[in-house]
Amino acid sequence: MVIEAEENRRDFLILATGAVGVAGSAAAAWPFIRSWSPSADVLALATTEADLSALTEGQMITIPWQGKPIFILYRTAEQIAQAKEADSASLPDPEQDKDRVHKEQYLVLLALCTHLGCVPQPIGTGDFGGFLCPCHGSHYDTSGRIRKGPAPKNLPVPYYTFKDDHTIVIGKPV
Amino acid sequence: MSKLMEWVDARIPVSDMIKSQATEYPTPKNLNYWWNFGSLALFMLIIMILTGLFLAMHYKPDAKQAFDVVEHIMRDVNYGWLLRYLHANGATFFFIIIYVHIFRGMYYGSYRAPREILWWIGVIIFFLMMGTGFLGYVLPWGQMSYWGAAVITNLITAVPVIGEDLVIWVWGGFSVDDATLNRFYVLHFLLPFVIFALVIVHMWALHAVHSNNPDGIDIVDEKKDTLPFHPYFTIKDLYGIGVLLIIYCWFVFFAPNAFLEPDNYIPANPMQTPAHIVPEWYFLPFYAILRSIDFLGSFSKLAGVIAMVGAILVLFVLPFLDRSPVRSFRYRPLSRSLFWIFVANSIMLGWVGYNPADATAFDGALPLIILGRTGTAIYFGYFVMLFIVTAFKIEKPLPLPKSL
Ligand code: HEM
Ligand code: FES
């Protein structure tokens, strides 16, 4: 004979056990998942300082920030003019040159191609007078904007500030 | 001895198992040499695990030490050069064998009922092998290791919304670095054992439905159509292993770097990408498919990744796309032509993947990107055409033999 109250009780217990099991496993998985996220010492290396006083017009340096390359280019007047001219061209990822620099002469870029993360080659290697990514042929202009090739976005401008006229601090302190 | 076996068999029936599943296991008598590649793959897996374990006893997964420690294995460890060259070239031969094994299944219709699950387990193993090969290639921490890892992990950023955060989680930092190398090493160590477990399931499924054969017809009379596995196929498999060992060892001893990239003997440098990144050869057709989608503006990246992953995933639905009443392409002239176009196209795609993205052929007359796009269309076209040709009965299969 089936006792209905007993049946309901059993169904409830099975459901409750299942729910606790699933929630418990999910909670227990969290520390394991989080252990893959950047550790405290990695996060602590959030900023990098660079001295630009030795940089002359037309010169470019590469410095590491969080293990990634940063291009700092002292742009020539011609390169600045080229960048401004292209403001009105049809851009895959439209941005004005003035929104991508703090001081017109210094172009600061996170030098990882927005396609699949290769480091583009130095200034002057690509069409549009800019940077060529050798991996799959993306061309960036003298403002680091994508102009041609598979990359979807402009080279990102990292967060940076000028500590004084010649010292740049890249990254936000955490 | 027999007393001992009796004692064991009363507790765990080993003799029965060996008899029914190995020595006396009925095997179609008409299997050709393309059926050797399964046992060859198992042989390679064992070689990879063995050499890998002994390499692991010297290797250090540390971004500051990894490159040097591989050189230390090559120069200082007794027979370390042999272990490494066996392992590095072993990956190449493992993949050659697996590709033949997969093409064999596609040609003789081995993915058709009742072998769908057997086929799916195979595709999963292939997937995990690609993962293992990729992870292993990162370990020597040369320029190709580093930039291969950077490019492939960056595919994750194509995932909408969470892509950027996901890749940081995978890296354990803001770029491919020490944390990445360490976890990749652990996964590279683990996955082959997962593969091994899946191979056992693969064999289980195989022995439940039995081998297909070149004629693709079912066994009618077990007595007439099959032979016991031992000694007929043990000896045939051993012969295959002998041939494999001659070719494999020739490379290991006389051209050990034929499949390795010179750039990978330059230590990883996160500040500079080599002029031309190429993945290991066994990824090239898929790499070409990834790169061929570059005409969709800002959707190109995601679309390229979807096409590349889709190129493997489509193998899962193959059993349902092929609607022919006949399994083996021996008796299916149209499917057979499609198949050979598919094989030639895969090799062509591999060649496109090997070349720089902006390369051209015939003195600049033919940009390779055009070939890449065409090849991608043909790759997926194969599956569409196979469906059309069979579902709408366009193909008239030849008469099948009555028995093997
Ligand atoms: C499915 C089987 C496997 C495949 C396809 C595979 C593939 C690879 C590849 C392509 C490399 C890079 C070789 C080079 O360029 O030097 C490598 C390196 C390595 N693998 Fe494996 N592997 C497998 C199994 C294993 C196993 C089971 C272990 C350990 C238990 C292992 C440990 C290592 C170590 C320590 C290295 C770094 C040393 C070196 O670069 O030669 N592998 N593997
Ligand atoms: S990574 Fe730069 S074009 Fe692909």
Coordinates of C-alpha atoms and ligand atoms in Angstrom, one line a residue:
Chain A
M1 CA 0.0 0.0 0.0
V2 CA 1.3 3.5 -0.9
I3 CA 1.2 6.0 1.9
E4 CA 0.9 9.3 0.2
A5 CA 2.5 11.3 3.0
E6 CA 5.5 9.0 3.0
E7 CA 5.9 9.4 -0.8
N8 CA 5.8 13.1 -0.5
R9 CA 8.3 13.1 2.3
R10 CA 10.7 10.9 0.3
D11 CA 10.4 13.0 -2.8
F12 CA 11.1 16.1 -0.7
L13 CA 14.2 14.5 0.9
I14 CA 15.6 13.4 -2.5
L15 CA 15.1 16.8 -3.9
A16 CA 16.6 18.5 -0.9
T17 CA 19.6 16.2 -0.8
G18 CA 20.2 16.8 -4.5
A19 CA 19.9 20.6 -4.1
V20 CA 22.3 20.7 -1.2
G21 CA 24.7 18.5 -3.1
V22 CA 24.7 20.7 -6.2
A23 CA 25.0 23.9 -4.2
G24 CA 27.7 22.4 -2.0
S25 CA 29.7 21.2 -5.0
A26 CA 29.4 24.6 -6.6
A27 CA 30.5 26.4 -3.4
A28 CA 33.4 23.9 -3.0
A29 CA 34.5 24.5 -6.7
W30 CA 34.8 28.2 -6.2
P31 CA 38.2 28.2 -4.4
F32 CA 39.6 26.0 -7.0
I33 CA 38.3 28.2 -9.8
R34 CA 39.5 31.4 -8.1
S35 CA 43.0 29.9 -7.6
W36 CA 43.5 30.4 -11.3
S37 CA 43.0 34.1 -11.2
P38 CA 46.0 36.4 -10.9
S39 CA 47.7 36.1 -7.5
A40 CA 48.4 39.0 -5.2
D41 CA 52.1 39.3 -6.3
V42 CA 51.0 39.5 -9.9
L43 CA 48.4 42.2 -9.1
A44 CA 51.0 44.1 -7.1
L45 CA 53.0 44.8 -10.2
A46 CA 50.3 47.1 -11.5
T47 CA 52.3 50.2 -12.5
T48 CA 55.5 50.9 -14.4
E49 CA 57.5 54.2 -14.6
A50 CA 59.5 55.3 -17.6
D51 CA 61.8 58.2 -18.1
L52 CA 61.2 59.9 -21.5
S53 CA 63.9 62.6 -21.3
A54 CA 66.3 60.6 -23.6
L55 CA 63.6 60.0 -26.2
T56 CA 64.1 62.2 -29.4
E57 CA 61.6 63.0 -32.1
G58 CA 60.8 60.0 -34.3
Q59 CA 62.1 57.6 -31.7
M60 CA 60.2 54.7 -30.2
I61 CA 60.9 52.6 -27.1
T62 CA 59.3 49.4 -25.9
I63 CA 58.9 48.9 -22.1
P64 CA 57.3 46.0 -20.2
W65 CA 54.2 46.6 -18.1
Q66 CA 52.5 43.7 -16.4
G67 CA 54.5 41.4 -18.7
K68 CA 53.1 43.2 -21.8
P69 CA 54.9 45.4 -24.2
I70 CA 54.2 49.2 -24.2
F71 CA 55.2 51.3 -27.2
I72 CA 56.1 54.9 -26.5
L73 CA 56.6 56.9 -29.7
Y74 CA 57.8 60.5 -29.8
R75 CA 55.8 61.4 -32.9
T76 CA 57.1 63.7 -35.6
A77 CA 55.0 66.6 -36.8
E78 CA 54.3 64.6 -40.0
Q79 CA 53.1 61.6 -38.0
I80 CA 50.8 63.7 -36.0
A81 CA 49.4 65.4 -39.1
Q82 CA 48.9 62.0 -40.7
A83 CA 46.9 60.8 -37.6
K84 CA 44.7 63.9 -37.6
E85 CA 44.1 63.7 -41.3
A86 CA 42.8 60.1 -40.8
D87 CA 40.3 61.3 -38.1
S88 CA 37.8 61.8 -40.9
A89 CA 38.6 58.7 -42.9
S90 CA 36.3 55.7 -42.6
L91 CA 37.8 53.8 -39.6
P92 CA 36.8 50.3 -38.5
D93 CA 36.9 51.4 -34.9
P94 CA 36.3 55.2 -35.1
E95 CA 38.3 57.3 -32.6
Q96 CA 39.8 60.8 -32.8
D97 CA 43.5 61.1 -32.5
K98 CA 43.2 63.7 -29.7
D99 CA 41.3 61.2 -27.6
R100 CA 44.1 58.7 -27.8
V101 CA 46.9 60.9 -26.5
H102 CA 47.6 63.1 -23.4
K103 CA 50.4 65.1 -25.0
E104 CA 50.2 65.2 -28.8
Q105 CA 53.8 64.2 -29.3
Y106 CA 53.7 61.1 -27.1
L107 CA 51.8 58.1 -28.5
V108 CA 51.5 55.4 -25.8
L109 CA 50.1 52.1 -26.8
L110 CA 49.6 48.7 -25.4
A111 CA 51.5 46.9 -28.2
L112 CA 49.4 43.7 -28.4
C113 CA 47.5 43.3 -31.6
T114 CA 43.7 43.2 -30.9
H115 CA 43.4 40.3 -33.3
L116 CA 45.3 37.5 -31.4
G117 CA 47.9 39.4 -29.3
C118 CA 51.1 39.5 -31.3
V119 CA 53.4 42.4 -30.9
P120 CA 53.2 44.7 -33.9
Q121 CA 56.5 45.8 -35.6
P122 CA 57.9 49.2 -34.9
I123 CA 56.6 52.5 -36.4
G124 CA 56.9 52.8 -40.2
T125 CA 56.4 49.1 -41.0
G126 CA 52.8 49.1 -41.9
D127 CA 50.7 50.9 -44.6
F128 CA 49.5 54.3 -43.4
G129 CA 53.0 54.9 -41.9
G130 CA 52.2 53.0 -38.8
F131 CA 52.6 49.5 -37.3
L132 CA 52.3 46.2 -39.0
C133 CA 51.3 43.1 -37.1
P134 CA 53.3 40.3 -38.6
C135 CA 51.1 37.4 -37.5
H136 CA 48.1 37.9 -39.8
G137 CA 48.8 41.2 -41.4
S138 CA 46.9 43.9 -39.4
H139 CA 47.9 47.5 -40.2
Y140 CA 47.7 50.2 -37.5
D141 CA 48.2 53.9 -38.3
T142 CA 50.3 56.6 -36.6
S143 CA 47.6 56.8 -33.9
G144 CA 47.6 53.0 -33.4
R145 CA 44.2 52.7 -35.0
I146 CA 43.3 49.6 -37.0
R147 CA 43.1 50.4 -40.7
K148 CA 43.4 47.1 -42.5
G149 CA 43.5 43.4 -41.7
P150 CA 41.7 41.0 -39.3
A151 CA 42.1 42.9 -36.0
P152 CA 38.8 44.3 -34.9
K153 CA 39.9 47.2 -32.6
N154 CA 42.5 49.9 -32.3
L155 CA 45.6 49.2 -30.2
P156 CA 44.5 50.1 -26.7
V157 CA 45.9 53.1 -24.9
P158 CA 46.8 52.0 -21.4
Y159 CA 45.8 54.1 -18.4
Y160 CA 48.8 56.5 -17.8
T161 CA 49.7 59.8 -16.1
F162 CA 52.6 62.1 -16.3
K163 CA 54.4 62.4 -13.0
D164 CA 56.4 65.3 -14.3
D165 CA 57.3 66.5 -17.8
H166 CA 59.5 63.6 -18.6
T167 CA 58.3 60.8 -16.4
I168 CA 55.3 58.7 -17.3
V169 CA 53.5 56.2 -15.0
I170 CA 51.7 53.4 -16.7
G171 CA 48.9 51.6 -15.0
K172 CA 46.6 52.3 -12.1
P173 CA 47.9 51.5 -8.6
V174 CA 45.7 48.9 -6.9
Chain B
M1 CA 50.7 -22.6 -13.8
S2 CA 47.3 -23.8 -14.8
K3 CA 46.5 -24.4 -11.2
L4 CA 47.4 -20.8 -10.5
M5 CA 45.2 -19.6 -13.4
E6 CA 42.3 -21.6 -12.2
W7 CA 42.6 -20.0 -8.8
V8 CA 42.8 -16.6 -10.3
D9 CA 39.9 -17.2 -12.8
A10 CA 37.6 -18.4 -10.0
R11 CA 38.1 -14.9 -8.5
I12 CA 38.5 -12.7 -11.5
P13 CA 37.9 -14.3 -14.9
V14 CA 41.1 -13.1 -16.7
S15 CA 41.4 -16.1 -19.0
D16 CA 37.9 -15.7 -20.3
M17 CA 38.5 -12.0 -20.9
I18 CA 41.8 -12.6 -22.8
K19 CA 40.2 -15.3 -24.9
S20 CA 37.0 -13.6 -25.8
Q21 CA 38.4 -10.0 -26.2
A22 CA 41.9 -10.7 -27.5
T23 CA 43.2 -14.1 -28.6
E24 CA 40.0 -15.5 -30.0
Y25 CA 38.3 -12.2 -30.6
P26 CA 36.6 -12.6 -34.1
T27 CA 38.0 -10.1 -36.5
P28 CA 36.9 -9.5 -40.2
K29 CA 39.2 -11.4 -42.4
N30 CA 39.3 -8.7 -45.1
L31 CA 40.8 -5.9 -43.0
N32 CA 43.5 -4.0 -45.0
Y33 CA 46.5 -2.1 -43.8
W34 CA 44.5 1.0 -43.0
W35 CA 43.2 -1.0 -40.0
N36 CA 46.7 -1.0 -38.6
F37 CA 46.5 2.6 -37.5
G38 CA 44.5 2.1 -34.4
S39 CA 47.1 -0.2 -32.8
L40 CA 49.8 2.2 -34.1
A41 CA 48.0 5.1 -32.3
L42 CA 47.9 3.1 -29.1
F43 CA 51.6 2.3 -29.5
M44 CA 52.4 6.0 -29.9
L45 CA 50.3 7.0 -26.9
I46 CA 52.3 4.6 -24.8
I47 CA 55.6 6.0 -26.1
M48 CA 54.4 9.5 -25.4
I49 CA 53.5 8.7 -21.8
L50 CA 56.7 6.8 -21.2
T51 CA 59.1 9.4 -22.7
G52 CA 56.9 12.2 -21.1
L53 CA 57.2 10.7 -17.6
F54 CA 61.0 10.5 -17.9
L55 CA 61.2 14.0 -19.3
A56 CA 59.1 15.2 -16.4
M57 CA 61.6 13.9 -14.0
H58 CA 64.1 16.6 -15.2
Y59 CA 61.8 19.4 -16.4
K60 CA 61.0 22.5 -14.4
P61 CA 57.9 24.5 -15.2
D62 CA 59.3 27.9 -14.3
A63 CA 59.4 30.8 -16.8
K64 CA 63.0 31.6 -15.7
Q65 CA 64.3 28.0 -16.0
A66 CA 62.2 26.2 -18.5
F67 CA 64.2 27.1 -21.7
D68 CA 67.5 26.3 -20.0
V69 CA 66.2 23.1 -18.4
V70 CA 65.2 21.7 -21.8
E71 CA 68.8 22.5 -23.0
H72 CA 70.0 20.8 -19.9
I73 CA 68.0 17.7 -20.7
M74 CA 69.5 17.8 -24.3
R75 CA 73.1 18.2 -23.2
D76 CA 73.6 17.0 -19.7
V77 CA 71.0 14.4 -18.9
N78 CA 72.0 10.8 -19.9
Y79 CA 70.1 10.1 -23.1
G80 CA 68.1 13.2 -22.4
W81 CA 68.4 14.2 -26.1
L82 CA 66.9 10.8 -27.0
L83 CA 64.0 11.2 -24.6
R84 CA 63.2 14.7 -25.9
Y85 CA 63.6 13.9 -29.6
L86 CA 61.4 10.7 -29.2
H87 CA 58.8 12.8 -27.4
A88 CA 58.9 15.8 -29.8
N89 CA 58.9 13.7 -33.0
G90 CA 56.5 11.3 -31.3
A91 CA 53.9 14.0 -31.3
T92 CA 54.3 14.4 -35.0
F93 CA 53.9 10.7 -35.7
F94 CA 51.0 10.3 -33.3
F95 CA 49.2 13.0 -35.3
I96 CA 50.1 11.5 -38.7
I97 CA 48.7 8.2 -37.5
I98 CA 45.5 9.7 -36.0
Y99 CA 44.8 11.7 -39.2
V100 CA 45.1 8.5 -41.3
H101 CA 43.0 6.7 -38.7
I102 CA 40.2 9.4 -39.0
F103 CA 40.4 9.4 -42.8
R104 CA 40.1 5.6 -42.8
G105 CA 36.9 5.9 -40.7
M106 CA 35.5 8.6 -43.1
Y107 CA 36.3 6.5 -46.2
Y108 CA 34.9 3.2 -45.1
G109 CA 31.9 4.7 -43.3
S110 CA 33.1 3.5 -39.9
Y111 CA 31.2 6.4 -38.2
R112 CA 27.8 5.0 -39.4
A113 CA 25.4 3.0 -37.2
P114 CA 26.1 1.2 -35.0
R115 CA 29.4 2.9 -34.5
E116 CA 28.4 6.5 -33.7
I117 CA 29.4 6.5 -30.1
L118 CA 32.7 4.8 -31.0
W119 CA 33.3 7.6 -33.5
W120 CA 32.3 10.3 -31.0
I121 CA 34.8 9.1 -28.4
G122 CA 37.4 9.1 -31.2
V123 CA 36.6 12.8 -32.0
I124 CA 36.8 13.7 -28.2
I125 CA 40.2 11.9 -28.1
F126 CA 41.3 13.9 -31.1
F127 CA 40.2 17.1 -29.4
L128 CA 42.1 16.3 -26.3
M129 CA 45.2 15.3 -28.3
M130 CA 45.2 18.7 -29.9
G131 CA 45.0 20.3 -26.5
T132 CA 47.8 18.1 -25.2
G133 CA 50.0 18.9 -28.2
F134 CA 49.4 22.6 -27.8
L135 CA 50.1 22.6 -24.1
G136 CA 53.3 20.5 -24.6
Y137 CA 54.6 22.8 -27.2
V138 CA 54.5 25.7 -24.7
L139 CA 56.8 23.8 -22.2
P140 CA 60.2 24.4 -23.9
W141 CA 59.4 28.2 -23.6
G142 CA 61.1 29.3 -26.8
Q143 CA 59.8 32.1 -29.0
M144 CA 57.3 29.8 -30.9
S145 CA 56.2 28.2 -27.6
Y146 CA 55.4 31.7 -26.1
W147 CA 53.8 33.3 -29.1
G148 CA 51.9 30.1 -30.1
A149 CA 50.5 30.2 -26.5
A150 CA 49.8 33.9 -26.8
V151 CA 47.9 33.7 -30.1
I152 CA 45.9 30.6 -29.1
T153 CA 44.9 31.9 -25.6
N154 CA 43.9 35.2 -27.2
L155 CA 41.3 33.3 -29.1
I156 CA 39.4 33.2 -25.8
T157 CA 38.9 37.0 -26.0
A158 CA 36.6 36.4 -28.9
V159 CA 34.0 35.0 -26.4
P160 CA 31.4 37.8 -26.2
V161 CA 31.2 39.8 -22.9
I162 CA 33.4 37.7 -20.6
G163 CA 36.2 37.0 -23.1
E164 CA 38.6 39.6 -21.6
D165 CA 38.2 38.4 -18.0
L166 CA 38.3 34.8 -19.0
V167 CA 41.7 35.0 -20.7
I168 CA 43.2 36.7 -17.6
W169 CA 41.8 33.8 -15.6
V170 CA 43.4 31.3 -17.9
W171 CA 46.7 33.1 -17.8
G172 CA 46.7 33.7 -14.1
G173 CA 48.1 37.1 -14.9
F174 CA 47.9 39.8 -17.5
S175 CA 49.9 37.9 -20.1
V176 CA 51.2 34.5 -20.8
D177 CA 53.7 34.1 -17.9
D178 CA 55.0 31.9 -15.1
A179 CA 51.6 31.1 -13.8
T180 CA 50.5 30.1 -17.3
L181 CA 53.5 27.8 -17.9
N182 CA 53.0 26.1 -14.5
R183 CA 49.3 25.2 -15.1
F184 CA 49.9 24.3 -18.7
Y185 CA 52.5 21.8 -17.5
V186 CA 50.2 20.2 -15.0
L187 CA 47.4 19.9 -17.7
H188 CA 49.9 18.6 -20.2
F189 CA 50.8 15.9 -17.7
L190 CA 47.2 15.1 -16.9
L191 CA 45.5 15.0 -20.3
P192 CA 47.3 12.0 -21.7
F193 CA 46.0 9.9 -18.8
V194 CA 42.5 11.2 -19.5
I195 CA 43.1 10.2 -23.2
F196 CA 44.3 6.8 -22.0
A197 CA 41.0 6.3 -20.1
L198 CA 39.0 7.3 -23.1
V199 CA 41.0 4.9 -25.3
I200 CA 39.7 2.2 -22.9
V201 CA 36.1 3.4 -23.4
H202 CA 36.9 3.5 -27.2
M203 CA 37.9 -0.1 -27.1
W204 CA 34.9 -1.1 -25.0
A205 CA 32.6 0.5 -27.6
L206 CA 34.6 -1.2 -30.4
H207 CA 34.3 -4.6 -28.9
A208 CA 30.6 -4.1 -28.3
V209 CA 29.9 -3.4 -32.0
H210 CA 33.0 -5.0 -33.6
S211 CA 35.2 -3.7 -36.3
N212 CA 33.9 -2.4 -39.6
N213 CA 35.7 -3.6 -42.7
P214 CA 36.7 -2.4 -46.2
D215 CA 33.4 -3.6 -47.7
G216 CA 31.4 -2.0 -45.0
I217 CA 29.0 -4.9 -44.8
D218 CA 27.9 -6.8 -41.7
I219 CA 29.4 -10.2 -40.8
V220 CA 26.9 -12.9 -42.0
D221 CA 28.7 -16.0 -40.9
E222 CA 31.2 -15.6 -38.1
K223 CA 33.0 -18.9 -39.1
K224 CA 33.5 -17.9 -42.7
D225 CA 34.0 -14.2 -42.4
T226 CA 36.2 -13.8 -39.4
L227 CA 39.6 -14.9 -38.1
P228 CA 40.8 -15.1 -34.5
F229 CA 42.7 -11.9 -33.5
H230 CA 45.7 -14.0 -32.5
P231 CA 47.9 -14.9 -34.3
Y232 CA 46.5 -13.3 -37.5
F233 CA 46.1 -9.7 -36.4
T234 CA 48.7 -9.6 -33.6
I235 CA 51.3 -10.4 -36.2
K236 CA 49.9 -7.9 -38.7
D237 CA 49.8 -5.2 -36.0
L238 CA 53.4 -6.0 -35.0
Y239 CA 54.5 -5.7 -38.6
G240 CA 52.9 -2.3 -38.7
I241 CA 54.7 -1.2 -35.6
G242 CA 58.0 -2.4 -37.2
V243 CA 57.4 -0.2 -40.2
L244 CA 56.4 2.8 -38.0
L245 CA 59.5 2.3 -35.8
I246 CA 61.8 2.4 -38.9
I247 CA 60.4 5.7 -40.2
Y248 CA 60.0 7.3 -36.7
C249 CA 63.5 6.3 -35.6
W250 CA 65.0 7.6 -38.9
F251 CA 63.6 11.0 -38.0
V252 CA 64.7 10.8 -34.4
F253 CA 68.3 9.9 -35.2
F254 CA 68.9 11.5 -38.6
A255 CA 66.5 14.5 -38.8
P256 CA 65.4 15.2 -35.3
N257 CA 64.6 18.9 -35.9
A258 CA 62.8 18.4 -39.2
F259 CA 59.5 19.1 -37.6
L260 CA 60.7 21.7 -35.0
E261 CA 60.9 25.4 -35.7
P262 CA 64.4 27.1 -35.4
D263 CA 62.7 30.0 -33.7
N264 CA 61.8 27.8 -30.8
Y265 CA 65.5 27.6 -29.9
I266 CA 65.4 31.3 -29.1
P267 CA 64.2 31.9 -25.5
A268 CA 60.7 33.3 -25.1
N269 CA 60.6 37.1 -25.3
P270 CA 57.3 38.7 -24.4
M271 CA 58.5 42.0 -26.0
Q272 CA 59.0 40.8 -29.5
T273 CA 57.0 38.6 -31.8
P274 CA 58.9 36.5 -34.4
A275 CA 58.3 37.7 -37.9
H276 CA 56.4 34.6 -38.8
I277 CA 54.5 32.5 -36.3
V278 CA 53.5 29.1 -37.3
P279 CA 51.8 26.5 -35.2
E280 CA 52.9 22.9 -35.2
W281 CA 52.1 21.3 -38.6
Y282 CA 49.2 19.3 -37.3
F283 CA 47.2 22.5 -36.5
L284 CA 47.9 24.1 -39.9
P285 CA 44.6 23.4 -41.7
F286 CA 42.6 24.6 -38.8
Y287 CA 44.9 27.7 -38.5
A288 CA 44.2 28.4 -42.2
I289 CA 40.5 28.2 -41.6
L290 CA 40.8 30.6 -38.6
R291 CA 42.7 33.1 -40.7
S292 CA 40.5 32.8 -43.8
I293 CA 37.6 34.6 -42.1
D294 CA 38.9 38.2 -42.3
F295 CA 36.1 39.9 -44.3
L296 CA 33.5 40.4 -41.6
G297 CA 35.0 43.5 -39.9
S298 CA 34.8 43.4 -36.2
F299 CA 33.0 40.0 -36.3
S300 CA 36.0 38.4 -38.1
K301 CA 37.7 37.3 -34.9
L302 CA 34.7 35.5 -33.4
A303 CA 33.6 34.1 -36.8
G304 CA 37.1 32.8 -37.4
V305 CA 37.2 31.0 -34.0
I306 CA 33.7 29.6 -34.6
A307 CA 34.8 28.3 -38.0
M308 CA 37.9 26.7 -36.6
V309 CA 36.1 25.0 -33.7
G310 CA 33.2 24.1 -36.1
A311 CA 35.7 22.4 -38.4
I312 CA 36.2 19.8 -35.7
L313 CA 32.7 19.8 -34.2
V314 CA 31.2 19.0 -37.6
L315 CA 32.8 15.6 -37.3
F316 CA 30.3 14.9 -34.5
V317 CA 27.3 15.2 -36.8
L318 CA 28.9 13.4 -39.7
P319 CA 27.0 10.1 -38.8
F320 CA 23.7 11.9 -39.3
L321 CA 24.7 13.8 -42.4
D322 CA 25.6 10.6 -44.3
R323 CA 22.2 9.1 -45.3
S324 CA 23.5 6.5 -47.8
P325 CA 22.2 2.9 -47.4
V326 CA 25.8 1.8 -48.0
R327 CA 28.7 2.4 -45.6
S328 CA 31.9 1.9 -47.6
F329 CA 32.9 4.5 -50.2
R330 CA 34.3 1.5 -52.2
Y331 CA 30.7 1.2 -53.5
R332 CA 29.9 4.9 -53.5
P333 CA 31.6 6.6 -56.5
L334 CA 30.3 10.1 -55.8
S335 CA 31.1 10.1 -52.1
R336 CA 34.6 8.7 -53.0
S337 CA 35.3 11.7 -55.3
L338 CA 34.1 14.1 -52.6
F339 CA 36.3 12.3 -50.1
W340 CA 39.5 12.7 -52.2
I341 CA 38.7 16.3 -52.8
F342 CA 38.4 16.7 -49.1
V343 CA 41.7 15.1 -48.4
A344 CA 43.5 17.1 -51.1
N345 CA 41.8 20.3 -49.8
S346 CA 42.9 19.6 -46.2
I347 CA 46.5 19.3 -47.4
M348 CA 46.1 22.5 -49.4
L349 CA 44.7 24.3 -46.3
G350 CA 47.7 23.1 -44.3
W351 CA 50.0 24.6 -46.9
V352 CA 48.1 27.9 -46.7
G353 CA 48.3 27.8 -42.9
Y354 CA 52.0 27.3 -43.1
N355 CA 52.6 30.5 -45.2
P356 CA 52.4 34.1 -44.0
A357 CA 48.9 35.6 -44.0
D358 CA 49.7 38.0 -46.8
A359 CA 51.6 35.6 -49.0
T360 CA 50.8 35.0 -52.6
A361 CA 51.2 32.2 -55.2
F362 CA 52.1 32.4 -58.9
D363 CA 54.1 35.5 -58.7
G364 CA 51.6 37.5 -56.8
A365 CA 48.7 36.5 -59.1
L366 CA 46.9 34.6 -56.4
P367 CA 46.8 35.9 -52.8
L368 CA 46.8 32.9 -50.5
I369 CA 43.9 34.3 -48.5
I370 CA 41.7 33.6 -51.5
L371 CA 42.9 30.0 -51.5
G372 CA 42.3 29.9 -47.7
R373 CA 38.7 31.1 -48.1
T374 CA 38.1 28.7 -51.0
G375 CA 39.6 25.8 -49.0
T376 CA 37.4 26.7 -46.0
A377 CA 34.3 26.6 -48.2
I378 CA 35.4 23.2 -49.7
Y379 CA 36.1 21.9 -46.2
F380 CA 32.6 22.6 -45.0
G381 CA 31.2 22.0 -48.5
Y382 CA 32.2 18.3 -48.2
F383 CA 29.8 17.7 -45.3
V384 CA 27.0 19.6 -47.1
M385 CA 27.6 17.8 -50.4
L386 CA 27.8 14.4 -48.7
F387 CA 24.4 15.1 -47.2
I388 CA 22.9 16.3 -50.5
V389 CA 24.3 13.4 -52.5
T390 CA 23.0 10.8 -50.1
A391 CA 19.8 12.3 -48.7
F392 CA 18.4 13.0 -52.1
K393 CA 19.6 9.7 -53.5
I394 CA 21.7 11.4 -56.2
E395 CA 24.4 8.8 -55.7
K396 CA 23.6 5.3 -57.0
P397 CA 25.6 2.9 -54.9
L398 CA 27.3 -0.1 -56.7
P399 CA 26.0 -3.6 -55.8
L400 CA 27.4 -4.9 -52.6
P401 CA 29.0 -8.3 -52.2
K402 CA 26.9 -10.9 -50.4
S403 CA 29.6 -11.6 -47.8
L404 CA 33.2 -10.7 -47.0
Ligands
HEM1 C1 49.1 12.6 -25.8 C2 50.3 12.5 -25.5 C3 51.3 13.6 -25.6 C4 51.5 14.6 -26.6 C5 50.8 14.7 -27.9 C6 52.7 15.4 -26.2 C7 53.2 16.5 -26.9 C8 54.3 17.3 -26.5 C9 54.9 18.2 -27.3 C10 54.5 18.6 -28.8 C11 56.0 18.8 -26.6 C12 57.0 19.8 -27.1 C13 58.2 19.1 -27.6 C14 59.3 20.1 -28.0 O1 59.1 20.9 -28.9 O2 60.3 20.0 -27.3 C15 56.0 18.1 -25.3 C16 56.9 18.5 -24.3 C17 56.8 17.9 -23.0 N1 56.0 16.9 -22.6 FE1 54.6 15.9 -23.7 N2 53.1 15.0 -24.9 C18 52.3 13.9 -24.5 C19 52.4 13.3 -23.3 C20 53.2 13.6 -22.2 C21 53.1 13.0 -20.9 C22 52.2 11.9 -20.5 C23 54.0 13.7 -20.1 C24 54.4 13.5 -18.6 C25 53.9 12.6 -17.9 C26 54.7 14.7 -20.9 C27 55.7 15.6 -20.5 C28 56.3 16.5 -21.3 C29 57.4 17.4 -20.9 C30 58.1 17.4 -19.5 C31 57.7 18.2 -22.0 C32 58.8 19.3 -22.0 C33 60.1 18.8 -22.5 C34 60.3 19.1 -24.0 O3 59.9 20.1 -24.5 O4 60.7 18.1 -24.7 N3 54.1 14.7 -22.2 N4 54.9 17.2 -25.3
FES2 S1 47.6 38.8 -34.1 FE1 47.9 40.6 -35.2 S2 47.0 40.2 -37.0 FE2 46.6 38.4 -35.9

